[in-house]
Short mmCIF file of N, CA, C and O in Angstrom, two decimals:
data_model
loop_
_atom_site.label_atom_id
_atom_site.label_comp_id
_atom_site.label_asym_id
_atom_site.label_seq_id
_atom_site.Cartn_x
_atom_site.Cartn_y
_atom_site.Cartn_z
N MET A 1 7.81 -5.50 18.97
CA MET A 1 6.35 -5.31 18.47
C MET A 1 5.40 -6.39 19.16
O MET A 1 6.08 -7.60 19.21
N LEU A 2 4.47 -6.60 19.80
CA LEU A 2 3.81 -7.41 20.20
C LEU A 2 2.64 -7.52 19.28
O LEU A 2 1.78 -6.39 19.26
N ASP A 3 2.45 -8.85 18.95
CA ASP A 3 1.01 -8.99 18.25
C ASP A 3 0.17 -10.07 18.48
O ASP A 3 1.01 -11.08 19.31
N ASN A 4 -0.88 -10.54 17.86
CA ASN A 4 -1.61 -11.30 18.47
C ASN A 4 -1.40 -12.92 17.61
O ASN A 4 -2.09 -13.95 17.69
N LEU A 5 -0.95 -12.73 16.63
CA LEU A 5 -0.56 -13.91 15.87
C LEU A 5 0.90 -13.97 14.96
O LEU A 5 1.62 -12.75 14.82
N PRO A 6 1.40 -15.21 14.50
CA PRO A 6 2.62 -15.06 13.90
C PRO A 6 2.60 -14.58 12.72
O PRO A 6 1.54 -14.70 12.08
N ARG A 7 3.42 -14.01 11.97
CA ARG A 7 3.52 -13.45 11.09
C ARG A 7 3.46 -14.75 10.00
O ARG A 7 3.74 -15.77 9.90
N GLY A 8 3.08 -14.39 8.53
CA GLY A 8 3.08 -15.04 7.40
C GLY A 8 1.66 -14.73 6.24
O GLY A 8 1.56 -13.61 6.22
N THR A 9 1.38 -15.81 5.93
CA THR A 9 0.34 -15.33 4.94
C THR A 9 -0.98 -16.31 5.54
O THR A 9 -1.28 -17.36 5.81
N ILE A 10 -2.24 -15.68 5.27
CA ILE A 10 -3.76 -16.05 5.04
C ILE A 10 -3.97 -15.63 3.78
O ILE A 10 -4.36 -14.40 3.45
N CYS A 11 -4.46 -16.85 2.85
CA CYS A 11 -5.05 -16.59 1.80
C CYS A 11 -6.43 -16.33 1.37
O CYS A 11 -6.85 -16.52 2.81
N ILE A 12 -6.53 -15.85 0.82
CA ILE A 12 -7.90 -15.47 0.37
C ILE A 12 -9.11 -16.52 0.45
O ILE A 12 -9.90 -16.08 1.13
N GLU A 13 -8.47 -18.08 0.29
CA GLU A 13 -9.41 -19.08 0.85
C GLU A 13 -9.63 -19.22 1.87
O GLU A 13 -10.78 -19.64 2.55
N ASP A 14 -8.84 -18.50 2.92
CA ASP A 14 -8.85 -18.46 4.43
C ASP A 14 -9.42 -17.49 4.97
O ASP A 14 -9.71 -17.57 6.69
N ILE A 15 -9.45 -16.23 4.67
CA ILE A 15 -9.97 -15.32 4.99
C ILE A 15 -11.49 -15.16 5.75
O ILE A 15 -12.17 -15.71 4.87
N GLU A 16 -11.73 -14.82 6.82
CA GLU A 16 -13.33 -14.74 6.82
C GLU A 16 -13.66 -13.62 7.41
O GLU A 16 -13.30 -12.48 8.14
N MET A 17 -15.03 -13.19 7.08
CA MET A 17 -15.44 -11.71 7.59
C MET A 17 -15.21 -11.93 9.15
O MET A 17 -15.42 -12.65 10.17
N GLY A 18 -14.77 -10.70 9.63
CA GLY A 18 -14.96 -10.21 10.92
C GLY A 18 -13.61 -10.78 11.55
O GLY A 18 -13.14 -10.31 12.79
N MET A 19 -12.51 -11.41 10.76
CA MET A 19 -10.97 -11.69 11.40
C MET A 19 -10.36 -10.33 11.62
O MET A 19 -10.45 -9.14 10.98
N THR A 20 -9.80 -10.51 12.47
CA THR A 20 -8.93 -9.41 13.10
C THR A 20 -7.70 -9.61 13.55
O THR A 20 -7.32 -10.77 13.82
N ARG A 21 -6.51 -8.67 13.28
CA ARG A 21 -5.49 -8.87 13.73
C ARG A 21 -4.94 -7.41 14.30
O ARG A 21 -5.53 -6.63 13.88
N HIS A 22 -3.89 -7.58 14.94
CA HIS A 22 -3.14 -6.30 15.63
C HIS A 22 -1.83 -6.13 16.28
O HIS A 22 -1.15 -7.64 16.17
N LEU A 23 -1.29 -4.98 16.66
CA LEU A 23 0.13 -5.23 17.24
C LEU A 23 0.06 -4.37 18.08
O LEU A 23 -0.82 -3.37 17.84
N ASN A 24 0.79 -4.16 19.04
CA ASN A 24 1.27 -2.84 20.14
C ASN A 24 2.56 -2.57 19.72
O ASN A 24 3.66 -3.02 19.68
N LYS A 25 3.17 -1.28 19.51
CA LYS A 25 4.24 -0.88 19.40
C LYS A 25 4.29 0.77 20.08
O LYS A 25 3.72 1.51 19.71
N VAL A 26 5.65 0.94 20.87
CA VAL A 26 5.62 2.03 21.47
C VAL A 26 6.25 2.84 20.49
O VAL A 26 7.74 2.47 19.93
N VAL A 27 6.44 3.99 20.11
CA VAL A 27 6.68 4.96 18.90
C VAL A 27 7.86 5.86 19.78
O VAL A 27 7.71 6.69 20.90
N THR A 28 8.86 5.87 19.46
CA THR A 28 10.21 6.43 20.35
C THR A 28 10.50 7.26 19.25
O THR A 28 10.47 7.51 18.14
N ASP A 29 11.63 8.21 20.22
CA ASP A 29 12.43 9.34 19.52
C ASP A 29 13.03 9.13 18.08
O ASP A 29 13.01 9.68 17.23
N ALA A 30 13.68 7.43 18.76
CA ALA A 30 14.47 7.02 17.28
C ALA A 30 13.79 6.65 16.23
O ALA A 30 13.66 6.93 14.80
N ASP A 31 12.37 6.11 16.48
CA ASP A 31 11.54 5.79 15.37
C ASP A 31 11.00 7.26 14.56
O ASP A 31 11.35 7.10 12.98
N ILE A 32 10.51 8.16 15.36
CA ILE A 32 10.35 9.49 14.95
C ILE A 32 11.99 9.90 13.68
O ILE A 32 11.45 10.50 12.63
N GLU A 33 13.05 10.05 14.57
CA GLU A 33 13.79 10.56 13.48
C GLU A 33 14.33 9.86 12.60
O GLU A 33 14.30 10.32 11.46
N MET A 34 13.93 8.39 12.56
CA MET A 34 14.08 7.64 11.19
C MET A 34 13.12 7.86 10.38
O MET A 34 13.78 7.99 8.98
N PHE A 35 12.23 7.97 10.64
CA PHE A 35 10.92 8.14 9.71
C PHE A 35 11.30 9.62 9.31
O PHE A 35 11.05 9.74 7.93
N ALA A 36 11.45 10.75 9.77
CA ALA A 36 11.93 12.11 9.11
C ALA A 36 13.06 11.85 8.26
O ALA A 36 13.03 12.05 7.09
N GLN A 37 14.16 11.03 8.37
CA GLN A 37 15.18 10.87 7.77
C GLN A 37 14.99 10.46 6.39
O GLN A 37 14.99 10.64 5.33
N ILE A 38 13.97 9.01 6.61
CA ILE A 38 13.43 7.96 5.35
C ILE A 38 12.51 8.94 4.63
O ILE A 38 12.41 9.22 3.19
N SER A 39 11.61 9.65 4.86
CA SER A 39 10.26 10.48 4.14
C SER A 39 10.70 11.74 3.93
O SER A 39 9.96 12.37 2.78
N THR A 40 11.78 12.47 4.59
CA THR A 40 12.61 13.80 4.30
C THR A 40 11.34 14.88 4.98
O THR A 40 11.36 15.92 4.86
N ASP A 41 10.61 14.26 5.53
CA ASP A 41 9.58 15.45 6.35
C ASP A 41 10.23 15.83 7.71
O ASP A 41 10.18 14.88 8.55
N ARG A 42 10.74 17.04 7.69
CA ARG A 42 11.57 17.15 8.72
C ARG A 42 10.92 18.39 9.65
O ARG A 42 11.47 19.16 10.13
N ASN A 43 9.52 18.56 9.31
CA ASN A 43 8.68 19.16 10.29
C ASN A 43 9.07 19.61 11.64
O ASN A 43 9.30 18.74 12.01
N PRO A 44 9.27 20.69 12.06
CA PRO A 44 9.79 20.94 13.73
C PRO A 44 9.07 20.20 14.54
O PRO A 44 9.32 20.19 15.72
N VAL A 45 7.65 20.15 14.17
CA VAL A 45 6.52 19.85 15.26
C VAL A 45 6.92 18.16 15.43
O VAL A 45 6.67 18.04 16.70
N HIS A 46 7.91 17.89 15.00
CA HIS A 46 8.28 16.52 15.04
C HIS A 46 9.56 16.14 15.79
O HIS A 46 9.91 15.13 16.57
N LEU A 47 10.06 17.29 15.69
CA LEU A 47 11.64 17.22 15.96
C LEU A 47 12.23 17.97 16.95
O LEU A 47 13.35 17.69 17.44
N ASP A 48 11.85 18.93 17.49
CA ASP A 48 12.31 20.26 17.77
C ASP A 48 11.05 20.55 19.00
O ASP A 48 9.96 21.00 19.18
N ASP A 49 11.41 20.08 20.41
CA ASP A 49 10.81 20.37 21.58
C ASP A 49 10.31 21.85 21.59
O ASP A 49 8.99 22.02 22.28
N ASP A 50 11.08 22.51 21.50
CA ASP A 50 10.96 24.25 21.70
C ASP A 50 10.18 24.69 20.76
O ASP A 50 9.05 25.51 21.17
N TYR A 51 10.04 24.46 19.69
CA TYR A 51 9.31 24.79 18.54
C TYR A 51 7.73 24.07 18.54
O TYR A 51 6.71 24.80 19.08
N ALA A 52 7.94 22.87 18.93
CA ALA A 52 6.56 22.20 19.10
C ALA A 52 5.50 22.33 20.45
O ALA A 52 4.50 22.44 19.96
N ARG A 53 6.48 22.75 21.29
CA ARG A 53 5.64 23.63 22.59
C ARG A 53 4.89 24.44 22.42
O ARG A 53 3.73 24.75 23.05
N ASP A 54 5.10 25.33 21.42
CA ASP A 54 4.25 26.65 20.70
C ASP A 54 3.36 26.25 19.83
O ASP A 54 2.77 27.30 19.29
N THR A 55 3.15 24.84 19.68
CA THR A 55 1.99 24.74 18.72
C THR A 55 0.85 24.19 19.31
O THR A 55 0.73 24.25 20.38
N ILE A 56 -0.09 23.70 18.32
CA ILE A 56 -1.82 23.56 19.21
C ILE A 56 -1.31 22.43 19.90
O ILE A 56 -2.36 22.05 20.67
N PHE A 57 -0.06 21.48 19.46
CA PHE A 57 -0.21 20.00 20.38
C PHE A 57 0.33 20.60 21.38
O PHE A 57 0.53 19.55 22.09
N GLU A 58 1.13 21.38 22.02
CA GLU A 58 1.69 21.48 22.94
C GLU A 58 3.17 20.61 23.31
O GLU A 58 3.28 20.29 24.38
N GLY A 59 3.74 20.06 22.06
CA GLY A 59 4.62 19.22 22.48
C GLY A 59 5.02 18.25 21.21
O GLY A 59 4.05 18.73 20.17
N ARG A 60 6.07 17.64 20.88
CA ARG A 60 6.42 17.33 19.73
C ARG A 60 5.44 15.85 19.68
O ARG A 60 4.97 15.34 20.85
N ILE A 61 5.02 15.69 18.38
CA ILE A 61 4.25 14.44 17.76
C ILE A 61 5.11 13.65 16.94
O ILE A 61 5.93 14.05 16.00
N ALA A 62 4.39 12.12 16.89
CA ALA A 62 5.01 11.57 15.64
C ALA A 62 4.28 12.10 14.45
O ALA A 62 3.05 12.24 14.48
N HIS A 63 4.68 11.45 13.34
CA HIS A 63 4.48 11.71 12.13
C HIS A 63 2.74 10.82 12.15
O HIS A 63 2.97 9.74 12.36
N GLY A 64 2.06 11.56 11.34
CA GLY A 64 0.96 10.78 10.93
C GLY A 64 0.77 9.46 10.18
O GLY A 64 0.59 8.39 10.47
N MET A 65 1.54 9.51 9.26
CA MET A 65 2.09 8.54 8.51
C MET A 65 2.96 7.22 9.11
O MET A 65 2.87 6.43 8.64
N LEU A 66 3.72 7.72 10.30
CA LEU A 66 4.33 6.72 11.03
C LEU A 66 3.54 5.97 11.62
O LEU A 66 3.51 4.44 11.97
N THR A 67 2.65 6.59 12.38
CA THR A 67 1.25 5.77 12.90
C THR A 67 0.53 4.57 11.73
O THR A 67 0.14 3.89 12.13
N ALA A 68 0.04 5.28 10.71
CA ALA A 68 -0.29 4.54 9.77
C ALA A 68 0.30 3.57 9.22
O ALA A 68 -0.23 2.62 8.98
N GLY A 69 1.53 3.45 9.29
CA GLY A 69 2.27 2.49 8.84
C GLY A 69 2.35 1.64 9.80
O GLY A 69 2.62 0.23 9.05
N LEU A 70 1.94 1.81 10.98
CA LEU A 70 1.52 0.26 11.81
C LEU A 70 0.24 -0.47 11.36
O LEU A 70 0.23 -1.69 11.58
N ILE A 71 -0.28 0.14 10.80
CA ILE A 71 -1.67 -0.75 9.76
C ILE A 71 -1.30 -1.26 9.07
O ILE A 71 -1.24 -2.60 8.52
N SER A 72 -0.21 -0.71 8.04
CA SER A 72 0.50 -1.57 7.01
C SER A 72 1.08 -2.89 7.13
O SER A 72 1.00 -3.92 6.88
N ALA A 73 1.77 -2.34 8.82
CA ALA A 73 2.66 -3.74 9.16
C ALA A 73 1.43 -4.69 9.63
O ALA A 73 2.10 -6.02 9.41
N VAL A 74 0.57 -4.19 9.94
CA VAL A 74 -0.22 -5.50 10.56
C VAL A 74 -1.10 -6.11 9.19
O VAL A 74 -1.14 -7.40 8.92
N ILE A 75 -1.34 -5.31 8.48
CA ILE A 75 -1.90 -6.09 7.00
C ILE A 75 -0.63 -6.97 6.15
O ILE A 75 -0.79 -8.03 6.02
N GLY A 76 0.57 -6.41 5.97
CA GLY A 76 1.52 -7.21 5.38
C GLY A 76 2.11 -8.09 5.92
O GLY A 76 2.86 -8.98 5.27
N GLU A 77 2.19 -8.27 7.54
CA GLU A 77 2.60 -9.16 8.06
C GLU A 77 1.44 -10.50 8.73
O GLU A 77 2.23 -11.42 8.84
N GLN A 78 0.34 -9.96 8.79
CA GLN A 78 -0.55 -10.59 9.65
C GLN A 78 -1.82 -10.92 8.86
O GLN A 78 -2.21 -12.18 8.59
N LEU A 79 -2.08 -10.33 8.24
CA LEU A 79 -3.71 -10.05 7.62
C LEU A 79 -4.08 -9.06 6.39
O LEU A 79 -3.97 -7.95 6.62
N PRO A 80 -4.01 -9.78 5.30
CA PRO A 80 -3.38 -10.98 4.76
C PRO A 80 -2.23 -11.55 5.14
O PRO A 80 -1.58 -12.67 5.11
N GLY A 81 -1.24 -10.74 5.03
CA GLY A 81 0.39 -10.74 5.50
C GLY A 81 1.02 -11.26 4.13
O GLY A 81 0.91 -10.29 3.05
N HIS A 82 2.39 -11.53 4.27
CA HIS A 82 2.72 -11.59 3.12
C HIS A 82 2.11 -12.32 1.67
O HIS A 82 1.47 -13.06 1.38
N GLY A 83 2.77 -11.23 0.71
CA GLY A 83 2.11 -11.60 -0.59
C GLY A 83 0.95 -10.79 -0.76
O GLY A 83 0.43 -10.38 -2.15
N THR A 84 0.70 -9.84 -0.04
CA THR A 84 -0.31 -9.09 0.11
C THR A 84 -0.42 -7.91 -0.93
O THR A 84 0.99 -7.09 -0.52
N VAL A 85 -0.87 -7.26 -1.71
CA VAL A 85 -0.92 -6.33 -2.49
C VAL A 85 -1.83 -5.26 -1.84
O VAL A 85 -3.23 -5.36 -2.23
N TYR A 86 -1.61 -3.85 -1.85
CA TYR A 86 -2.25 -2.89 -1.29
C TYR A 86 -2.81 -2.14 -2.51
O TYR A 86 -1.95 -1.91 -3.41
N LEU A 87 -4.08 -2.02 -2.28
CA LEU A 87 -4.75 -1.12 -3.59
C LEU A 87 -5.48 0.27 -3.04
O LEU A 87 -5.54 1.08 -4.01
N GLY A 88 -5.52 0.42 -1.71
CA GLY A 88 -6.19 1.61 -1.36
C GLY A 88 -6.33 1.80 0.31
O GLY A 88 -6.33 0.54 1.06
N GLN A 89 -6.48 3.15 0.59
CA GLN A 89 -6.24 3.16 2.25
C GLN A 89 -6.60 4.78 2.00
O GLN A 89 -6.41 5.69 1.62
N SER A 90 -7.93 4.59 2.96
CA SER A 90 -8.57 6.22 3.36
C SER A 90 -8.08 6.27 5.12
O SER A 90 -8.00 5.12 5.77
N LEU A 91 -7.71 7.53 5.51
CA LEU A 91 -7.34 7.51 6.70
C LEU A 91 -7.82 8.91 7.67
O LEU A 91 -7.95 9.92 6.63
N LYS A 92 -7.99 8.92 8.64
CA LYS A 92 -8.71 10.35 9.13
C LYS A 92 -7.63 10.28 10.77
O LYS A 92 -7.87 9.37 11.57
N PHE A 93 -7.11 11.15 11.06
CA PHE A 93 -6.07 11.38 11.79
C PHE A 93 -7.17 12.27 13.08
O PHE A 93 -7.71 13.31 13.17
N LEU A 94 -7.18 11.70 13.96
CA LEU A 94 -8.31 11.95 15.23
C LEU A 94 -7.67 12.33 16.40
O LEU A 94 -8.00 13.35 17.01
N ALA A 95 -6.12 12.29 16.71
CA ALA A 95 -5.55 12.86 17.87
C ALA A 95 -4.00 12.68 17.20
O ALA A 95 -3.66 11.40 16.88
N PRO A 96 -3.14 13.24 18.19
CA PRO A 96 -1.53 13.10 17.82
C PRO A 96 -0.95 11.92 18.73
O PRO A 96 -1.79 11.56 19.74
N VAL A 97 -0.15 11.37 18.18
CA VAL A 97 0.60 10.12 18.88
C VAL A 97 2.00 10.79 19.27
O VAL A 97 2.73 11.53 18.41
N ARG A 98 2.42 10.71 20.66
CA ARG A 98 3.60 11.34 21.08
C ARG A 98 4.59 9.96 21.10
O ARG A 98 4.61 9.37 21.60
N PRO A 99 5.97 11.13 21.58
CA PRO A 99 7.17 9.65 21.86
C PRO A 99 6.78 9.45 22.78
O PRO A 99 6.44 9.91 24.22
N GLY A 100 6.95 8.03 22.87
CA GLY A 100 6.72 7.19 24.40
C GLY A 100 5.24 6.68 24.44
O GLY A 100 5.03 5.69 25.05
N ASP A 101 4.56 7.05 23.41
CA ASP A 101 3.21 6.22 23.19
C ASP A 101 3.19 4.85 22.86
O ASP A 101 4.03 4.35 22.19
N MET A 102 2.00 4.31 23.43
CA MET A 102 2.20 2.91 22.96
C MET A 102 0.88 2.75 22.05
O MET A 102 -0.25 2.80 22.63
N VAL A 103 1.01 2.20 20.81
CA VAL A 103 -0.04 2.28 19.64
C VAL A 103 -0.41 0.74 19.84
O VAL A 103 0.56 0.11 19.63
N TYR A 104 -2.01 0.79 19.62
CA TYR A 104 -2.37 -0.33 19.27
C TYR A 104 -2.89 -0.19 17.50
O TYR A 104 -3.94 0.72 17.66
N ALA A 105 -2.42 -0.75 16.70
CA ALA A 105 -2.89 -0.92 15.67
C ALA A 105 -3.59 -2.17 15.16
O ALA A 105 -3.41 -3.14 15.79
N GLU A 106 -4.78 -1.84 14.60
CA GLU A 106 -5.81 -2.98 14.71
C GLU A 106 -6.46 -2.80 12.92
O GLU A 106 -6.86 -2.02 12.61
N VAL A 107 -6.61 -4.46 12.39
CA VAL A 107 -7.23 -4.28 10.84
C VAL A 107 -8.57 -5.63 11.46
O VAL A 107 -8.40 -6.34 11.94
N LYS A 108 -9.66 -5.45 10.72
CA LYS A 108 -11.10 -6.21 10.65
C LYS A 108 -11.21 -6.48 9.64
O LYS A 108 -11.73 -5.26 8.70
N VAL A 109 -11.62 -7.31 8.93
CA VAL A 109 -12.03 -8.19 7.56
C VAL A 109 -13.60 -7.27 7.64
O VAL A 109 -14.14 -7.93 8.71
N VAL A 110 -14.45 -6.53 6.65
CA VAL A 110 -15.59 -6.26 6.49
C VAL A 110 -16.28 -6.62 5.22
O VAL A 110 -17.38 -6.73 5.23
N ASP A 111 -15.38 -6.83 4.29
CA ASP A 111 -16.00 -7.31 3.17
C ASP A 111 -15.13 -8.23 2.17
O ASP A 111 -13.50 -7.75 2.71
N ILE A 112 -15.28 -9.19 1.67
CA ILE A 112 -14.50 -10.05 0.92
C ILE A 112 -15.08 -10.06 -0.43
O ILE A 112 -16.28 -10.74 -0.78
N ASP A 113 -14.29 -10.29 -1.65
CA ASP A 113 -14.80 -10.60 -3.31
C ASP A 113 -13.74 -11.62 -3.33
O ASP A 113 -12.84 -11.19 -3.88
N PRO A 114 -13.91 -12.92 -3.08
CA PRO A 114 -12.84 -14.09 -3.52
C PRO A 114 -12.88 -14.13 -5.02
O PRO A 114 -11.63 -14.43 -5.36
N ALA A 115 -13.79 -13.61 -5.80
CA ALA A 115 -13.30 -14.03 -7.31
C ALA A 115 -12.02 -12.64 -7.91
O ALA A 115 -11.38 -13.17 -8.51
N LYS A 116 -12.30 -11.82 -7.11
CA LYS A 116 -11.22 -10.60 -7.28
C LYS A 116 -10.02 -10.53 -6.30
O LYS A 116 -9.19 -9.96 -6.29
N ARG A 117 -10.08 -11.51 -5.34
CA ARG A 117 -9.30 -11.68 -4.28
C ARG A 117 -9.14 -10.29 -3.52
O ARG A 117 -8.10 -9.89 -3.11
N ARG A 118 -10.42 -9.97 -3.42
CA ARG A 118 -10.33 -8.53 -2.53
C ARG A 118 -10.60 -8.10 -1.21
O ARG A 118 -11.60 -9.18 -1.23
N VAL A 119 -9.72 -7.59 -0.25
CA VAL A 119 -10.55 -7.76 0.75
C VAL A 119 -10.58 -6.60 1.48
O VAL A 119 -9.58 -5.52 1.72
N LYS A 120 -11.69 -5.91 1.87
CA LYS A 120 -12.04 -4.70 2.76
C LYS A 120 -11.77 -4.56 4.09
O LYS A 120 -12.32 -5.49 4.84
N MET A 121 -10.97 -3.88 4.88
CA MET A 121 -10.64 -3.75 6.40
C MET A 121 -11.10 -2.36 7.12
O MET A 121 -10.53 -1.36 6.26
N ASP A 122 -11.80 -2.82 8.14
CA ASP A 122 -11.64 -1.19 8.91
C ASP A 122 -10.39 -1.49 9.75
O ASP A 122 -9.77 -2.43 9.97
N CYS A 123 -9.95 -0.19 9.52
CA CYS A 123 -8.29 0.21 10.54
C CYS A 123 -8.74 0.84 11.79
O CYS A 123 -9.43 1.82 11.29
N HIS A 124 -7.87 0.93 12.56
CA HIS A 124 -7.55 1.92 13.77
C HIS A 124 -6.49 1.54 14.15
O HIS A 124 -5.99 0.51 14.36
N CYS A 125 -6.08 2.74 14.76
CA CYS A 125 -4.79 3.12 15.81
C CYS A 125 -5.22 3.91 16.96
O CYS A 125 -6.49 4.46 16.70
N ALA A 126 -4.78 3.16 18.12
CA ALA A 126 -5.67 3.91 19.59
C ALA A 126 -4.25 3.90 20.81
O ALA A 126 -3.06 3.08 20.35
N VAL A 127 -4.43 4.86 21.36
CA VAL A 127 -3.21 5.31 22.80
C VAL A 127 -4.35 5.26 23.93
O VAL A 127 -5.21 6.07 23.76
N ASP A 128 -3.82 3.96 24.73
CA ASP A 128 -4.73 4.35 25.81
C ASP A 128 -6.19 4.22 25.77
O ASP A 128 -6.89 4.65 26.64
N GLY A 129 -6.59 3.44 24.59
CA GLY A 129 -8.01 2.97 24.63
C GLY A 129 -8.50 4.12 23.41
O GLY A 129 -9.73 3.96 22.94
N LYS A 130 -7.76 5.20 23.22
CA LYS A 130 -8.47 6.26 22.71
C LYS A 130 -8.33 6.18 21.15
O LYS A 130 -6.64 6.19 21.11
N LYS A 131 -8.74 6.29 20.15
CA LYS A 131 -8.46 6.17 18.56
C LYS A 131 -7.85 7.34 18.53
O LYS A 131 -8.33 8.55 18.68
N VAL A 132 -6.75 7.30 17.64
CA VAL A 132 -5.94 8.38 17.21
C VAL A 132 -6.13 8.28 15.82
O VAL A 132 -5.94 9.24 15.26
N LEU A 133 -6.54 7.15 15.26
CA LEU A 133 -6.62 7.03 13.47
C LEU A 133 -7.45 5.90 13.34
O LEU A 133 -7.99 5.03 13.69
N ILE A 134 -8.29 6.26 12.31
CA ILE A 134 -9.71 5.67 11.86
C ILE A 134 -9.44 5.46 10.16
O ILE A 134 -8.41 6.57 9.62
N GLY A 135 -9.51 4.37 9.79
CA GLY A 135 -9.59 4.47 8.16
C GLY A 135 -10.12 2.98 7.71
O GLY A 135 -10.61 2.14 8.56
N GLU A 136 -10.04 2.72 6.23
CA GLU A 136 -10.39 1.61 5.51
C GLU A 136 -9.36 1.21 4.43
O GLU A 136 -8.77 1.90 3.74
N ALA A 137 -9.09 0.11 4.50
CA ALA A 137 -7.95 -0.53 3.71
C ALA A 137 -8.37 -1.39 2.67
O ALA A 137 -9.42 -1.97 3.30
N THR A 138 -8.18 -1.58 1.44
CA THR A 138 -8.47 -2.49 0.23
C THR A 138 -7.05 -3.14 -0.26
O THR A 138 -6.42 -2.51 -0.50
N VAL A 139 -7.31 -4.46 -0.02
CA VAL A 139 -6.22 -5.28 -0.44
C VAL A 139 -6.42 -6.26 -1.59
O VAL A 139 -7.60 -6.55 -1.60
N MET A 140 -5.67 -6.89 -2.22
CA MET A 140 -5.44 -7.96 -3.09
C MET A 140 -4.82 -8.95 -1.81
O MET A 140 -3.89 -8.81 -2.01
N ALA A 141 -5.56 -9.94 -1.68
CA ALA A 141 -4.74 -11.20 -0.69
C ALA A 141 -4.23 -12.27 -1.87
O ALA A 141 -5.19 -12.36 -2.57
N PRO A 142 -3.40 -12.81 -1.00
CA PRO A 142 -2.60 -13.74 -1.99
C PRO A 142 -3.65 -14.81 -1.80
O PRO A 142 -4.59 -15.23 -1.48
N SER A 143 -3.52 -16.03 -3.46
CA SER A 143 -3.94 -16.89 -3.22
C SER A 143 -3.48 -18.47 -3.41
O SER A 143 -2.31 -18.11 -4.19
N ARG A 144 -3.97 -19.41 -2.94
CA ARG A 144 -3.04 -20.93 -3.13
C ARG A 144 -3.13 -21.24 -4.66
O ARG A 144 -2.24 -21.97 -5.08
N LYS A 145 -4.00 -20.62 -5.44
CA LYS A 145 -4.20 -20.76 -6.75
C LYS A 145 -2.92 -20.31 -7.83
O LYS A 145 -2.55 -21.16 -8.54
N PHE A 146 -2.19 -19.34 -6.72
CA PHE A 146 -1.59 -18.34 -7.76
C PHE A 146 0.03 -18.41 -6.93
O PHE A 146 1.06 -17.92 -7.81
N ASP A 147 0.09 -18.67 -5.83
CA ASP A 147 1.28 -18.55 -5.05
C ASP A 147 1.68 -19.79 -4.67
O ASP A 147 1.40 -20.64 -4.28
#
């Protein structure tokens, strides 16, 4: 994975409006198969070329939640990072991700409630500059006072 900053923790005291973090990852056949194994979602649109060719997607696609997991990776590893507690996530899937696609996942701070340690972030994933997923995450950020 390629990202813009090292992994770790950004405490609530240091988070600022407009902060962004991202990563890039190529979604592989192995990723899709592993996600199917872990999630037990073995829908053939993800795993069977012949089946998927006859769907509206005209070929295999990655699980939507695999793509959404890249948002979780940015939040859990970079912003706010280690010690973050996920409170909520909305998602809208705009286009499929296919095996071999390079996915760009980004989060941006849009609201901060320091007293409650809450951070709201706009999230999106894109392939070749085209958004394939949009959403909003709410998390509880770590604090130097407690951690």
